[in-house]
Tab-separated table of C-alpha atoms (C1' of nucleotides) in Angstrom:
chain	number	residue	atom	x	y	z
A	94	MET	CA	-43.340	3.348	-12.417
A	95	VAL	CA	-44.256	6.616	-10.964
A	96	PHE	CA	-41.583	7.374	-8.392
A	97	ASN	CA	-38.535	6.223	-10.311
A	98	CYS	CA	-37.136	9.719	-9.977
A	99	LYS	CA	-34.547	10.158	-7.258
A	100	PRO	CA	-33.397	13.600	-6.171
A	101	LYS	CA	-29.796	13.800	-7.332
A	102	ILE	CA	-27.473	13.687	-4.360
A	103	VAL	CA	-25.843	17.005	-3.607
A	104	LEU	CA	-22.571	17.259	-1.700
A	105	THR	CA	-21.456	20.249	0.319
A	106	ASP	CA	-17.864	21.460	0.020
A	107	LYS	CA	-17.216	20.063	3.478
A	108	GLN	CA	-18.374	16.664	2.330
A	109	LYS	CA	-16.368	16.811	-0.887
A	110	ASN	CA	-13.218	17.751	1.019
A	111	LEU	CA	-13.689	14.950	3.484
A	112	ILE	CA	-14.261	12.451	0.682
A	113	GLU	CA	-10.928	13.470	-0.823
A	114	LYS	CA	-9.196	13.300	2.556
A	115	ILE	CA	-10.607	9.830	3.160
A	116	GLY	CA	-9.704	8.942	-0.404
A	117	ILE	CA	-6.076	9.914	0.055
A	118	THR	CA	-5.872	8.111	3.386
A	119	PHE	CA	-7.302	4.875	2.038
A	120	GLU	CA	-5.071	5.140	-1.015
A	121	GLY	CA	-2.230	5.222	1.487
A	122	GLU	CA	-3.602	1.953	2.826
A	123	GLY	CA	-3.232	0.460	-0.629
A	124	LEU	CA	-6.703	0.965	-2.080
A	125	GLN	CA	-7.211	2.107	-5.665
A	126	PRO	CA	-8.053	5.816	-5.922
A	127	VAL	CA	-11.601	5.297	-7.193
A	128	ALA	CA	-12.382	2.598	-4.637
A	129	ALA	CA	-11.049	4.840	-1.889
A	130	ARG	CA	-13.355	7.660	-2.987
A	131	ILE	CA	-16.360	5.374	-3.190
A	132	LEU	CA	-15.756	4.485	0.451
A	133	GLY	CA	-15.380	8.173	1.275
A	134	LEU	CA	-18.623	8.996	-0.482
A	135	LEU	CA	-20.544	6.294	1.347
A	136	TYR	CA	-19.132	7.395	4.696
A	137	VAL	CA	-20.064	11.000	4.129
A	138	SER	CA	-23.223	10.937	2.075
A	139	ASP	CA	-26.432	11.786	3.909
A	140	ASN	CA	-27.971	8.793	2.229
A	141	PRO	CA	-25.804	5.808	3.078
A	142	GLN	CA	-27.322	3.727	0.280
A	143	LEU	CA	-26.410	4.822	-3.199
A	144	THR	CA	-26.987	3.356	-6.629
A	145	PHE	CA	-24.363	2.694	-9.249
A	146	ASP	CA	-25.440	5.769	-11.145
A	147	GLU	CA	-25.514	8.034	-8.106
A	148	ILE	CA	-21.954	7.046	-7.305
A	149	THR	CA	-20.887	7.647	-10.902
A	150	VAL	CA	-22.468	11.080	-10.962
A	151	ALA	CA	-21.407	12.157	-7.475
A	152	LEU	CA	-17.753	11.256	-8.059
A	153	GLN	CA	-17.780	12.322	-11.709
A	154	ILE	CA	-16.156	9.133	-12.913
A	155	SER	CA	-16.856	6.782	-15.786
A	156	LYS	CA	-19.199	3.830	-15.546
A	157	SER	CA	-16.310	1.434	-15.956
A	158	ALA	CA	-14.428	3.072	-13.105
A	159	THR	CA	-17.516	2.732	-10.930
A	160	SER	CA	-17.993	-0.879	-11.968
A	161	ASN	CA	-14.393	-1.767	-11.164
A	162	GLY	CA	-14.382	0.105	-7.886
A	163	ILE	CA	-17.633	-1.364	-6.661
A	164	ASN	CA	-16.690	-4.908	-7.607
A	165	LEU	CA	-13.338	-4.592	-5.890
A	166	LEU	CA	-14.983	-3.330	-2.701
A	167	LEU	CA	-17.672	-6.012	-2.832
A	168	GLN	CA	-15.009	-8.652	-3.164
A	169	MET	CA	-13.085	-7.111	-0.269
A	170	GLN	CA	-16.277	-7.294	1.789
A	171	ARG	CA	-16.166	-3.567	2.413
A	172	LEU	CA	-19.449	-3.074	0.581
A	173	GLU	CA	-22.748	-4.877	0.271
A	174	TYR	CA	-25.951	-4.026	-1.521
A	175	ILE	CA	-29.657	-4.353	-1.098
A	176	THR	CA	-32.386	-4.354	-3.667
A	177	PHE	CA	-36.066	-3.454	-3.640
A	178	SER	CA	-38.728	-5.352	-5.509
A	179	GLY	CA	-39.686	-3.666	-8.704
A	180	ASP	CA	-36.350	-1.833	-8.896
A	181	ARG	CA	-33.519	-3.389	-10.818
A	182	ARG	CA	-30.861	-1.163	-9.293
A	183	ARG	CA	-28.607	-2.260	-6.474
A	184	TYR	CA	-28.247	0.030	-3.495
A	185	PHE	CA	-24.705	-0.074	-2.230
A	186	ARG	CA	-23.738	0.576	1.341
A	187	LEU	CA	-20.744	0.166	3.588
A	188	LYS	CA	-20.501	-3.019	5.574
A	189	VAL	CA	-19.809	-1.075	8.766
A	190	SER	CA	-21.455	-3.562	11.061
A	191	ASN	CA	-18.798	-5.863	9.731
A	192	TRP	CA	-15.977	-4.123	11.582
A	193	ARG	CA	-15.264	-6.958	13.992
A	194	GLU	CA	-14.487	-9.261	11.075
A	195	GLN	CA	-12.463	-6.553	9.312
A	196	PHE	CA	-10.495	-6.137	12.487
A	197	ARG	CA	-9.878	-9.853	12.746
A	198	HIS	CA	-8.803	-9.895	9.120
A	199	LYS	CA	-6.338	-7.054	9.616
A	200	ILE	CA	-4.791	-8.934	12.506
A	201	GLU	CA	-4.433	-12.000	10.329
A	202	VAL	CA	-2.579	-10.026	7.672
A	203	MET	CA	-0.170	-8.650	10.256
A	204	ALA	CA	0.230	-12.088	11.758
A	205	GLY	CA	1.206	-13.279	8.288
A	206	ILE	CA	4.234	-11.026	8.383
A	207	ASN	CA	5.132	-12.597	11.682
A	208	VAL	CA	4.976	-16.029	10.143
A	209	LEU	CA	7.492	-14.854	7.567
A	210	MET	CA	9.739	-13.551	10.314
A	211	ARG	CA	9.640	-16.968	11.952
A	212	GLU	CA	10.728	-18.435	8.637
A	213	VAL	CA	13.596	-15.982	8.675
A	214	LEU	CA	14.592	-17.138	12.155
A	215	ALA	CA	14.405	-20.750	11.029
A	216	ILE	CA	16.918	-20.325	8.223
A	217	ARG	CA	19.191	-17.689	9.762
A	218	THR	CA	22.775	-18.641	10.568
A	219	LYS	CA	23.411	-19.319	14.252
A	220	GLU	CA	26.551	-17.187	14.026
A	221	THR	CA	24.616	-14.010	14.840
A	222	PRO	CA	22.868	-14.820	18.126
A	223	GLU	CA	22.228	-11.219	19.206
A	224	TYR	CA	20.761	-10.206	15.916
A	225	ASN	CA	18.586	-13.296	15.852
A	226	ALA	CA	17.482	-12.602	19.410
A	227	SER	CA	16.417	-9.079	18.415
A	228	ILE	CA	14.260	-10.406	15.632
A	229	LYS	CA	12.847	-13.075	17.900
A	230	GLU	CA	11.957	-10.513	20.548
A	231	MET	CA	9.985	-8.495	18.042
A	232	VAL	CA	8.224	-11.553	16.655
A	233	ASP	CA	7.390	-12.816	20.125
A	234	PHE	CA	5.946	-9.484	21.095
A	235	MET	CA	3.809	-9.255	17.994
A	236	ASP	CA	2.503	-12.755	18.603
A	237	TYR	CA	1.683	-11.742	22.146
A	238	ILE	CA	-0.285	-8.784	20.796
A	239	PHE	CA	-2.161	-10.877	18.263
A	240	GLN	CA	-3.037	-13.284	21.013
A	241	GLN	CA	-4.239	-10.533	23.346
A	242	LEU	CA	-6.285	-8.534	20.842
A	243	PRO	CA	-9.263	-10.908	20.753
A	244	LEU	CA	-9.331	-10.734	24.543
A	245	LEU	CA	-9.424	-6.951	24.376
A	246	LEU	CA	-12.383	-7.203	22.042
A	247	GLN	CA	-14.204	-9.439	24.536
A	248	GLN	CA	-13.355	-7.082	27.362
A	249	TRP	CA	-14.632	-4.131	25.424
A	250	ASN	CA	-17.849	-5.929	24.571
A	251	LYS	CA	-18.335	-6.628	28.259
A	252	GLU	CA	-17.649	-3.050	29.352
A	253	LYS	CA	-20.046	-1.800	26.739
A	254	ASN	CA	-22.822	-4.090	27.961
A	255	ASN	CA	-22.307	-2.986	31.541
A	256	LYS	CA	-22.869	0.608	30.565
A	257	ASN	CA	-26.265	-0.128	28.985
B	218	MET	CA	45.178	-1.791	2.554
B	219	VAL	CA	45.709	-5.439	2.940
B	220	PHE	CA	42.308	-6.885	3.823
B	221	ASN	CA	40.104	-4.722	1.668
B	222	CYS	CA	38.858	-7.867	0.019
B	223	LYS	CA	35.494	-9.102	1.198
B	224	PRO	CA	34.236	-12.540	0.254
B	225	LYS	CA	31.279	-11.885	-2.044
B	226	ILE	CA	28.089	-12.807	-0.261
B	227	VAL	CA	26.497	-15.968	-1.570
B	228	LEU	CA	22.818	-16.695	-1.155
B	229	THR	CA	21.267	-20.124	-1.098
B	230	ASP	CA	18.089	-20.770	-3.037
B	231	LYS	CA	16.218	-20.896	0.241
B	232	GLN	CA	17.483	-17.442	1.088
B	233	LYS	CA	16.692	-16.046	-2.347
B	234	ASN	CA	13.154	-17.412	-2.181
B	235	LEU	CA	12.581	-15.955	1.231
B	236	ILE	CA	13.914	-12.568	0.106
B	237	GLU	CA	11.363	-12.567	-2.698
B	238	LYS	CA	8.590	-13.665	-0.368
B	239	ILE	CA	9.480	-10.896	2.077
B	240	GLY	CA	9.785	-8.534	-0.860
B	241	ILE	CA	6.285	-9.268	-2.087
B	242	THR	CA	4.851	-9.016	1.411
B	243	PHE	CA	6.440	-5.644	2.097
B	244	GLU	CA	5.398	-4.423	-1.330
B	245	GLY	CA	1.901	-5.277	-0.210
B	246	GLU	CA	2.513	-3.018	2.767
B	247	GLY	CA	3.254	-0.187	0.349
B	248	LEU	CA	7.050	-0.346	0.088
B	249	GLN	CA	8.820	0.075	-3.237
B	250	PRO	CA	9.932	-3.244	-4.735
B	251	VAL	CA	13.653	-2.584	-4.401
B	252	ALA	CA	13.352	-1.277	-0.851
B	253	ALA	CA	11.300	-4.322	0.077
B	254	ARG	CA	14.009	-6.631	-1.278
B	255	ILE	CA	16.752	-4.760	0.527
B	256	LEU	CA	14.883	-5.392	3.754
B	257	GLY	CA	14.482	-9.028	2.785
B	258	LEU	CA	18.171	-9.345	2.057
B	259	LEU	CA	19.187	-7.842	5.366
B	260	TYR	CA	16.788	-10.088	7.243
B	261	VAL	CA	18.077	-13.201	5.574
B	262	SER	CA	21.750	-12.582	4.924
B	263	ASP	CA	24.198	-14.410	7.177
B	264	ASN	CA	26.027	-11.137	7.551
B	265	PRO	CA	23.517	-8.602	8.799
B	266	GLN	CA	25.751	-5.672	7.829
B	267	LEU	CA	26.139	-5.152	4.117
B	268	THR	CA	27.770	-2.456	2.030
B	269	PHE	CA	26.165	-0.543	-0.795
B	270	ASP	CA	28.003	-2.633	-3.321
B	271	GLU	CA	27.190	-5.947	-1.669
B	272	ILE	CA	23.502	-5.055	-1.780
B	273	THR	CA	23.773	-4.023	-5.422
B	274	VAL	CA	25.485	-7.259	-6.387
B	275	ALA	CA	23.363	-9.562	-4.242
B	276	LEU	CA	20.087	-8.174	-5.577
B	277	GLN	CA	21.388	-7.636	-9.109
B	278	ILE	CA	20.079	-4.104	-9.337
B	279	SER	CA	21.603	-0.851	-10.529
B	280	LYS	CA	23.556	1.486	-8.273
B	281	SER	CA	20.872	4.123	-8.554
B	282	ALA	CA	18.205	1.654	-7.507
B	283	THR	CA	20.319	0.753	-4.502
B	284	SER	CA	20.884	4.404	-3.698
B	285	ASN	CA	17.177	5.194	-3.854
B	286	GLY	CA	16.160	2.157	-1.879
B	287	ILE	CA	18.710	2.679	0.864
B	288	ASN	CA	17.933	6.361	1.250
B	289	LEU	CA	14.231	5.669	1.432
B	290	LEU	CA	14.749	3.057	4.135
B	291	LEU	CA	17.150	5.291	6.059
B	292	GLN	CA	14.599	8.076	6.011
B	293	MET	CA	11.901	5.649	7.142
B	294	GLN	CA	14.150	4.651	10.031
B	295	ARG	CA	14.083	1.037	8.941
B	296	LEU	CA	17.832	1.064	8.288
B	297	GLU	CA	20.911	2.522	9.876
B	298	TYR	CA	24.591	2.207	9.097
B	299	ILE	CA	27.918	2.002	10.830
B	300	THR	CA	31.359	2.799	9.553
B	301	PHE	CA	34.844	1.655	10.406
B	302	SER	CA	37.875	3.921	10.507
B	303	GLY	CA	39.966	3.618	7.407
B	304	ASP	CA	37.017	2.340	5.391
B	305	ARG	CA	34.917	4.793	3.497
B	306	ARG	CA	32.054	2.368	2.968
B	307	ARG	CA	28.905	2.397	5.055
B	308	TYR	CA	27.686	-0.868	6.487
B	309	PHE	CA	23.911	-0.967	6.417
B	310	ARG	CA	21.820	-2.950	8.825
B	311	LEU	CA	18.220	-3.238	9.897
B	312	LYS	CA	17.108	-1.155	12.819
B	313	VAL	CA	15.488	-4.174	14.462
B	314	SER	CA	16.050	-2.979	17.989
B	315	ASN	CA	13.835	-0.129	16.909
B	316	TRP	CA	10.688	-2.222	16.790
B	317	ARG	CA	8.994	-0.581	19.763
B	318	GLU	CA	9.069	2.767	18.004
B	319	GLN	CA	7.974	1.196	14.729
B	320	PHE	CA	5.086	-0.340	16.580
B	321	ARG	CA	4.153	2.966	18.163
B	322	HIS	CA	4.324	4.603	14.756
B	323	LYS	CA	2.068	2.025	13.172
B	324	ILE	CA	-0.490	2.635	15.888
B	325	GLU	CA	-0.355	6.358	15.217
B	326	VAL	CA	-1.056	5.820	11.532
B	327	MET	CA	-4.076	3.671	12.345
B	328	ALA	CA	-5.216	6.176	14.920
B	329	GLY	CA	-5.090	8.806	12.172
B	330	ILE	CA	-7.781	6.936	10.297
B	331	ASN	CA	-9.870	7.031	13.424
B	332	VAL	CA	-9.487	10.791	13.613
B	333	LEU	CA	-10.903	10.979	10.107
B	334	MET	CA	-13.815	8.785	11.115
B	335	ARG	CA	-14.580	11.185	13.949
B	336	GLU	CA	-14.627	13.975	11.392
B	337	VAL	CA	-17.108	11.914	9.440
B	338	LEU	CA	-19.310	11.568	12.505
B	339	ALA	CA	-19.074	15.297	13.131
B	340	ILE	CA	-20.472	16.244	9.728
B	341	ARG	CA	-22.887	13.378	9.165
B	342	THR	CA	-26.586	14.118	9.013
B	343	LYS	CA	-28.490	13.235	12.212
B	344	GLU	CA	-31.158	11.600	10.071
B	345	THR	CA	-29.336	8.250	10.070
B	346	PRO	CA	-28.866	7.495	13.783
B	347	GLU	CA	-28.325	3.751	13.430
B	348	TYR	CA	-25.733	4.110	10.710
B	349	ASN	CA	-23.948	6.808	12.694
B	350	ALA	CA	-24.045	4.626	15.784
B	351	SER	CA	-22.422	1.782	13.849
B	352	ILE	CA	-19.570	3.997	12.761
B	353	LYS	CA	-19.238	5.385	16.268
B	354	GLU	CA	-19.060	1.910	17.735
B	355	MET	CA	-16.195	0.987	15.456
B	356	VAL	CA	-14.339	4.215	16.144
B	357	ASP	CA	-14.818	3.870	19.882
B	358	PHE	CA	-13.502	0.352	19.818
B	359	MET	CA	-10.431	1.278	17.797
B	360	ASP	CA	-9.699	4.100	20.205
B	361	TYR	CA	-10.010	1.641	23.061
B	362	ILE	CA	-7.496	-0.610	21.342
B	363	PHE	CA	-5.041	2.206	20.709
B	364	GLN	CA	-5.311	3.166	24.328
B	365	GLN	CA	-4.750	-0.386	25.547
B	366	LEU	CA	-1.833	-1.292	23.275
B	367	PRO	CA	0.818	0.662	25.180
B	368	LEU	CA	-0.362	-1.090	28.340
B	369	LEU	CA	0.054	-4.438	26.641
B	370	LEU	CA	3.592	-3.465	25.761
B	371	GLN	CA	4.306	-2.640	29.403
B	372	GLN	CA	2.742	-5.870	30.528
B	373	TRP	CA	4.796	-7.857	28.066
B	374	ASN	CA	7.984	-6.123	29.175
B	375	LYS	CA	7.159	-7.079	32.744
B	376	GLU	CA	6.399	-10.710	31.939
B	377	LYS	CA	9.618	-10.953	30.005
B	378	ASN	CA	11.651	-9.614	32.918
B	379	ASN	CA	10.039	-12.083	35.309
B	380	LYS	CA	11.150	-14.958	33.157
B	381	ASN	CA	14.820	-13.905	33.301
C	149	DC	C1'	48.277	15.140	-9.951
C	150	DA	C1'	45.838	11.248	-11.931
C	151	DC	C1'	43.065	7.633	-10.418
C	152	DC	C1'	39.942	4.832	-8.045
C	153	DA	C1'	36.089	3.919	-4.860
C	154	DA	C1'	31.678	5.087	-3.022
C	155	DG	C1'	28.054	7.014	-3.863
C	156	DT	C1'	24.490	10.644	-5.932
C	157	DT	C1'	21.777	12.754	-9.475
C	158	DC	C1'	19.226	13.218	-13.559
C	159	DA	C1'	17.111	12.157	-17.905
C	160	DA	C1'	15.201	8.552	-20.358
C	161	DA	C1'	13.208	3.846	-20.755
C	162	DA	C1'	10.381	0.252	-19.025
C	163	DT	C1'	6.704	-1.258	-16.350
C	164	DT	C1'	2.566	-0.932	-13.867
C	165	DT	C1'	-1.569	1.171	-12.532
C	166	DT	C1'	-5.578	3.593	-13.370
C	167	DA	C1'	-9.347	5.501	-15.911
C	168	DA	C1'	-12.024	6.336	-20.045
C	169	DG	C1'	-14.874	5.256	-23.909
C	170	DA	C1'	-17.228	2.398	-26.771
C	171	DA	C1'	-19.312	-1.751	-27.627
C	172	DC	C1'	-21.684	-5.266	-25.505
C	173	DT	C1'	-25.299	-8.150	-22.489
C	174	DA	C1'	-29.360	-9.085	-20.049
C	175	DA	C1'	-33.489	-7.597	-17.992
C	176	DT	C1'	-37.541	-4.600	-18.239
C	177	DT	C1'	-40.699	-1.479	-20.221
C	178	DT	C1'	-43.350	0.399	-23.799
D	75	DA	C1'	-40.259	-5.985	-31.082
D	76	DA	C1'	-37.907	-1.678	-30.128
D	77	DA	C1'	-36.149	1.037	-26.666
D	78	DT	C1'	-34.383	1.794	-22.053
D	79	DT	C1'	-31.968	0.736	-17.947
D	80	DA	C1'	-28.261	-1.195	-15.309
D	81	DG	C1'	-24.508	-2.549	-15.581
D	82	DT	C1'	-19.945	-5.370	-17.650
D	83	DT	C1'	-16.018	-6.025	-20.578
D	84	DC	C1'	-12.364	-4.877	-23.462
D	85	DT	C1'	-9.166	-1.998	-25.772
D	86	DT	C1'	-6.691	1.865	-25.501
D	87	DA	C1'	-4.861	6.078	-23.493
D	88	DA	C1'	-2.964	8.606	-19.800
D	89	DA	C1'	-0.530	8.913	-15.643
D	90	DA	C1'	2.353	7.385	-12.115
D	91	DT	C1'	5.941	4.505	-10.489
D	92	DT	C1'	10.087	2.163	-10.870
D	93	DT	C1'	14.553	1.182	-12.745
D	94	DT	C1'	18.393	1.982	-15.505
D	95	DG	C1'	22.628	4.001	-17.411
D	96	DA	C1'	25.624	7.552	-17.788
D	97	DA	C1'	27.572	11.523	-16.073
D	98	DC	C1'	28.827	13.700	-12.074
D	99	DT	C1'	30.738	14.494	-6.972
D	100	DT	C1'	33.699	13.956	-3.233
D	101	DG	C1'	37.279	12.108	-0.688
D	102	DG	C1'	41.151	9.362	-0.316
D	103	DT	C1'	45.572	6.829	-2.714
D	104	DG	C1'	49.712	5.943	-5.204
DNA sequence: CACCAAGTTCAAAATTTTAAGAACTAATTT
DNA sequence: AAATTAGTTCTTAAAATTTTGAACTTGGTG
């Protein structure tokens, strides 16, 4: 096992700042702080494939924090890993190519709220027709959007192909 | 002061369940639990205009919790209130008619993430062209979406007018 | 003026979330 | 077989968030 040594990853101040900025932003989206920083690190790091230990060291967190963060992100399908024969370590990387699915998933979550709003409309008193109509307008619009978004994706795919 | 008495608002089990369901969903969106339930209550309540005290009683929370929740939602522009002369109480209601702005705001937040991703691209090493291209593809698509969404809104407005 | 109603504020309590550390497991190497 | 590596799990500690209760305004009422 001659080349088991990996040059420790070094982060510039610019990179560190951006990791924190990404971290805060993704925390705002509901992610756990450590998980948010792991994403930041993988976005910013020169090497987009990092081991468990490299992540632990780069972010200066405990092994258990790394373990929890990684497993959460794996389960959320934000991360995947590859392995190399003769090396027990997993190399984690962002599932960026996955963005179409992520996008679809985000739409589904938002559409879920709309389903709830339809439940609201179903049980609301009929004594408040204007109010109900306001809610219905919003729900109808959102459904229109959710219906149109996949078409936009298709359109964009097409435009992109035309350019190449 | 003859008719200062208001019939205490009564909620059916169906309504209570839906308030909780909405509560949990909006918590998932990052809202505080109490604020999320206040929204739920106002969505579901037969009377869409409730006083401070009615909210406190209906949700069985403390006055300070109500105060915090209401002020948060007012500041977030999710709530507004009206008053009636000779009645010191404020009557709170959802700003549902506001949904176009809310929608625009949500887009801006998502677009903010995209700005960050462009920062990532700006400082990433050029040694990983495929990875960078993947990120760029995602960012470009999201920007396309954010650009198209206002058009969809216009289109929907038009379609709606044609129907009437 | 004394009192009540409609809130607000603040300190403390309760709850939840997050992270750490230490002990553990399961491969691999020596 | 002992030691090392790559992690996991579990208990606890620390931190942050949320909620309460009690005291405090502020404006109107009798």
